[in-house]
Coordinates of C-alpha atoms and ligand atoms in Angstrom, one line a residue:
M1183 CA 96.9 137.7 61.2
I1184 CA 95.6 135.6 58.3
R1185 CA 99.1 134.7 57.3
F1186 CA 99.8 133.7 60.9
N1187 CA 96.7 131.6 61.1
L1188 CA 97.7 129.9 57.8
L1189 CA 101.1 129.2 59.3
V1190 CA 99.5 127.6 62.4
V1191 CA 97.3 125.4 60.2
A1192 CA 100.3 124.4 58.1
L1193 CA 102.3 123.5 61.3
L1194 CA 99.4 121.5 62.8
T1195 CA 99.0 119.7 59.5
T1196 CA 102.7 118.9 59.3
T1197 CA 102.8 117.8 62.9
G1198 CA 99.8 115.6 62.5
A1199 CA 101.4 113.9 59.5
A1200 CA 104.7 113.4 61.4
F1201 CA 102.8 112.0 64.3
A1202 CA 101.1 109.5 62.2
Q1203 CA 104.3 108.4 60.6
D1204 CA 106.1 108.1 64.0
A1205 CA 103.5 105.7 65.4
A1206 CA 106.0 102.9 64.9
P1207 CA 107.8 101.8 68.1
F1208 CA 110.5 104.2 69.3
P1209 CA 114.1 102.9 69.1
P1210 CA 115.5 101.9 72.5
P1211 CA 117.6 104.7 74.2
K1212 CA 121.4 104.2 73.8
T1213 CA 122.1 104.3 77.5
E1214 CA 120.9 101.8 80.0
P1215 CA 119.0 103.1 83.1
P1216 CA 121.5 103.0 86.0
I1217 CA 121.0 100.1 88.4
V1218 CA 120.0 101.3 91.9
T1219 CA 119.5 98.9 94.8
P1220 CA 116.4 99.9 96.6
G1221 CA 116.3 100.0 100.3
R1222 CA 114.7 97.1 102.2
T1223 CA 111.6 99.2 102.7
N1224 CA 110.5 102.2 100.7
S1225 CA 111.8 104.4 103.4
D1226 CA 115.4 103.1 103.6
P1227 CA 117.9 105.1 101.6
P1228 CA 118.7 103.6 98.2
S1229 CA 122.3 103.1 97.2
D1230 CA 122.7 106.5 95.4
A1231 CA 121.1 108.7 98.1
V1232 CA 123.0 111.3 100.2
V1233 CA 122.1 110.4 103.8
L1234 CA 121.5 113.7 105.5
F1235 CA 120.6 112.3 108.9
N1236 CA 120.9 108.7 110.0
G1237 CA 119.8 109.2 113.6
K1238 CA 123.3 109.7 115.0
D1239 CA 124.7 113.1 114.4
L1240 CA 124.2 116.5 112.7
S1241 CA 127.5 116.6 110.8
Q1242 CA 125.6 117.3 107.6
W1243 CA 123.9 120.3 109.0
R1244 CA 124.7 123.9 110.1
S1245 CA 123.0 126.7 111.9
G1246 CA 122.1 129.9 110.0
D1247 CA 125.3 131.5 111.2
G1248 CA 127.5 128.7 109.9
T1249 CA 128.2 127.2 113.3
A1250 CA 127.3 123.6 114.3
A1251 CA 123.6 122.8 114.3
K1252 CA 122.3 122.9 117.9
W1253 CA 119.1 120.8 117.7
N1254 CA 119.0 117.8 120.1
V1255 CA 119.9 114.3 118.8
R1256 CA 118.8 111.4 120.9
D1257 CA 117.4 107.8 120.3
G1258 CA 117.8 108.0 116.6
Y1259 CA 116.0 111.3 116.0
V1260 CA 116.7 115.0 116.1
E1261 CA 114.4 117.4 117.8
V1262 CA 114.1 121.1 117.2
A1263 CA 115.7 123.0 120.1
A1264 CA 113.4 126.0 120.2
G1265 CA 115.2 129.3 119.8
T1266 CA 118.4 127.9 118.3
G1267 CA 117.3 128.6 114.8
D1268 CA 116.7 126.8 111.5
I1269 CA 119.3 124.2 110.4
S1270 CA 120.6 123.9 106.8
T1271 CA 122.5 121.2 105.0
V1272 CA 126.2 121.7 104.3
Q1273 CA 125.7 120.2 100.9
Q1274 CA 123.7 122.1 98.3
F1275 CA 121.1 120.7 96.0
G1276 CA 119.0 121.6 92.9
D1277 CA 116.5 119.1 91.5
V1278 CA 116.0 116.3 94.0
Q1279 CA 114.0 113.5 95.4
L1280 CA 113.8 113.9 99.2
H1281 CA 112.7 111.5 102.0
V1282 CA 112.1 113.0 105.4
E1283 CA 110.3 111.6 108.4
W1284 CA 108.9 113.8 111.2
A1285 CA 106.7 113.7 114.2
T1286 CA 104.9 116.5 116.0
P1287 CA 104.9 116.5 119.9
A1288 CA 102.8 113.7 121.4
V1289 CA 101.7 116.1 124.1
V1290 CA 99.4 118.5 122.2
K1291 CA 100.0 122.2 122.9
G1292 CA 98.6 125.2 121.1
E1293 CA 96.2 125.7 118.2
G1294 CA 96.5 126.2 114.5
Q1295 CA 99.9 127.3 113.4
E1296 CA 101.3 127.1 116.9
R1297 CA 100.8 123.3 117.1
G1298 CA 103.8 121.2 115.9
N1299 CA 104.9 123.8 113.4
S1300 CA 108.2 123.3 111.5
G1301 CA 108.9 123.1 107.8
V1302 CA 111.0 121.6 105.0
F1303 CA 112.4 124.4 103.0
L1304 CA 113.6 123.3 99.5
M1305 CA 116.6 125.3 98.5
G1306 CA 116.2 127.1 101.8
R1307 CA 113.3 129.0 100.4
Y1308 CA 110.3 127.0 99.3
E1309 CA 108.4 125.6 102.3
V1310 CA 106.5 122.3 102.4
Q1311 CA 104.7 122.9 105.7
V1312 CA 105.2 120.6 108.7
L1313 CA 102.4 120.9 111.2
D1314 CA 100.2 118.8 113.5
S1315 CA 97.2 118.7 111.3
Y1316 CA 95.4 115.9 113.1
Q1317 CA 92.1 117.5 114.3
N1318 CA 93.8 120.9 114.2
K1319 CA 92.2 123.4 111.9
T1320 CA 94.1 126.2 110.3
Y1321 CA 94.0 128.0 106.9
Y1322 CA 94.2 125.2 104.3
H1323 CA 97.3 126.4 102.5
G1324 CA 99.0 126.4 105.9
Q1325 CA 98.3 122.9 107.0
A1326 CA 100.6 119.9 106.9
G1327 CA 101.8 119.2 103.3
A1328 CA 100.8 122.7 102.1
V1329 CA 103.2 124.6 99.8
Y1330 CA 103.0 127.3 102.4
K1331 CA 100.4 130.0 101.6
Q1332 CA 100.2 128.7 98.0
Y1333 CA 98.7 125.2 97.7
A1334 CA 96.7 123.3 100.2
P1335 CA 97.4 119.5 100.2
L1336 CA 95.0 117.5 98.0
V1337 CA 94.0 115.5 101.1
N1338 CA 94.9 115.5 104.8
A1339 CA 96.9 112.3 105.3
S1340 CA 98.1 113.2 108.8
R1341 CA 98.8 110.7 111.5
K1342 CA 98.2 111.4 115.2
P1343 CA 100.5 113.7 117.2
G1344 CA 103.7 111.8 118.3
E1345 CA 103.4 109.2 115.4
W1346 CA 106.1 109.2 112.8
Q1347 CA 105.1 110.5 109.4
A1348 CA 106.9 110.7 106.1
Y1349 CA 107.2 113.1 103.2
D1350 CA 108.5 111.9 99.8
I1351 CA 109.2 115.0 97.7
V1352 CA 110.2 115.4 94.1
F1353 CA 111.4 118.9 93.5
H1354 CA 112.3 120.7 90.3
A1355 CA 114.4 123.8 91.0
P1356 CA 113.6 127.1 89.4
R1357 CA 115.7 128.4 86.5
F1358 CA 116.7 132.1 86.1
D1359 CA 118.0 134.0 83.2
E1360 CA 121.1 136.2 83.2
Q1361 CA 119.1 139.2 84.5
G1362 CA 117.8 137.1 87.4
K1363 CA 114.3 136.7 86.0
V1364 CA 112.6 133.4 86.6
V1365 CA 112.2 131.5 83.2
D1366 CA 111.1 128.1 84.6
R1367 CA 109.3 128.0 88.0
A1368 CA 110.0 125.5 90.7
R1369 CA 107.7 122.5 90.8
V1370 CA 107.0 120.0 93.5
T1371 CA 105.3 116.7 94.0
V1372 CA 104.7 115.5 97.6
L1373 CA 103.6 112.2 99.0
H1374 CA 102.5 112.3 102.7
N1375 CA 102.6 108.9 104.3
G1376 CA 102.6 107.4 100.8
V1377 CA 99.6 109.5 99.7
L1378 CA 99.9 112.0 96.9
I1379 CA 99.1 115.5 98.3
Q1380 CA 100.9 117.8 95.8
N1381 CA 100.8 116.8 92.2
N1382 CA 103.6 118.6 90.3
V1383 CA 102.4 122.1 91.3
E1384 CA 104.2 125.2 90.1
I1385 CA 105.6 127.3 92.9
Y1386 CA 104.9 131.0 92.7
G1387 CA 108.1 132.0 94.5
L1388 CA 109.2 132.5 98.1
T1389 CA 106.7 131.1 100.6
Y1390 CA 106.3 134.2 102.7
H1391 CA 103.7 134.2 105.4
D1392 CA 102.9 137.9 105.2
R1393 CA 103.3 139.0 101.6
P1394 CA 102.8 137.8 98.1
A1395 CA 105.2 135.2 96.7
L1396 CA 107.9 136.3 94.4
Y1397 CA 111.1 134.9 92.9
I1398 CA 114.5 136.3 93.9
A1399 CA 117.3 134.7 91.8
H1400 CA 119.6 132.3 93.5
S1401 CA 122.2 129.6 92.8
P1402 CA 121.2 126.5 90.8
Q1403 CA 122.0 124.6 94.0
E1404 CA 121.2 125.6 97.6
S1405 CA 121.0 124.1 101.1
L1406 CA 117.9 122.2 102.3
K1407 CA 116.6 123.9 105.4
L1408 CA 114.5 122.7 108.4
Q1409 CA 112.5 125.3 110.3
D1410 CA 112.7 126.1 114.0
H1411 CA 109.2 127.5 114.6
G1412 CA 109.6 127.1 118.4
N1413 CA 107.9 123.7 118.6
P1414 CA 109.8 120.5 119.5
V1415 CA 109.2 118.7 116.3
R1416 CA 111.3 115.6 115.6
Y1417 CA 113.0 114.4 112.4
R1418 CA 114.6 111.1 111.4
N1419 CA 115.8 109.2 108.4
I1420 CA 116.5 112.1 106.0
W1421 CA 117.9 111.3 102.6
I1422 CA 118.1 112.9 99.3
R1423 CA 118.9 112.0 95.7
R1424 CA 120.2 114.4 93.1
L1425 CA 118.2 114.3 89.9
Ligands
MG2810 MG1 106.3 126.0 109.1

């Protein structure tokens, strides 16, 4: 133990010395940051985004059984068709930046989890909750912007029912070792209507509603999924960037 402590002290001392010496400016990186043309507004897809829904069709999406997605597209948005099931992207993704706009029904129906419930499932597994959380109380780690049953949002930045809202999400995919054990948990940052509500939180695993979270190994890239929770929630302008 004493030897170990001495080693730690030696390491700290060495690191401290190195830190002092490295206080000079860092040399510039050898590669230039790629040039990306931003959209006209912060919600328009930038030039390197994969546009998953542009208001016209669901060609980028499939139902759970692999058939064509059956939600209703009209007037530039897609609306959950209750009972037709979740929809998932044809393409698969790992670490991403995601923009998604959504609106809960203007005509308020139900209470708590039954009001405007849907969800954005990163890698088809880790849910950022979509819910009408405007004057609608529920358990805090189940309201809009929650990492479902794990983290409440830092604030409630919800707009009124029927109004368009946006999530901007930065997601770090989990990493698994050869035995399927998680060695690096998923992390997520979420802005709700431009307001930070999840600050790089570490996800504990699958966002079950009725049992503790756990990790089950999966591919480095998986489909993004939107939830059919039986409520006619609308989505538009969905784009994603691979990181
Ligand atoms: Mg949900």
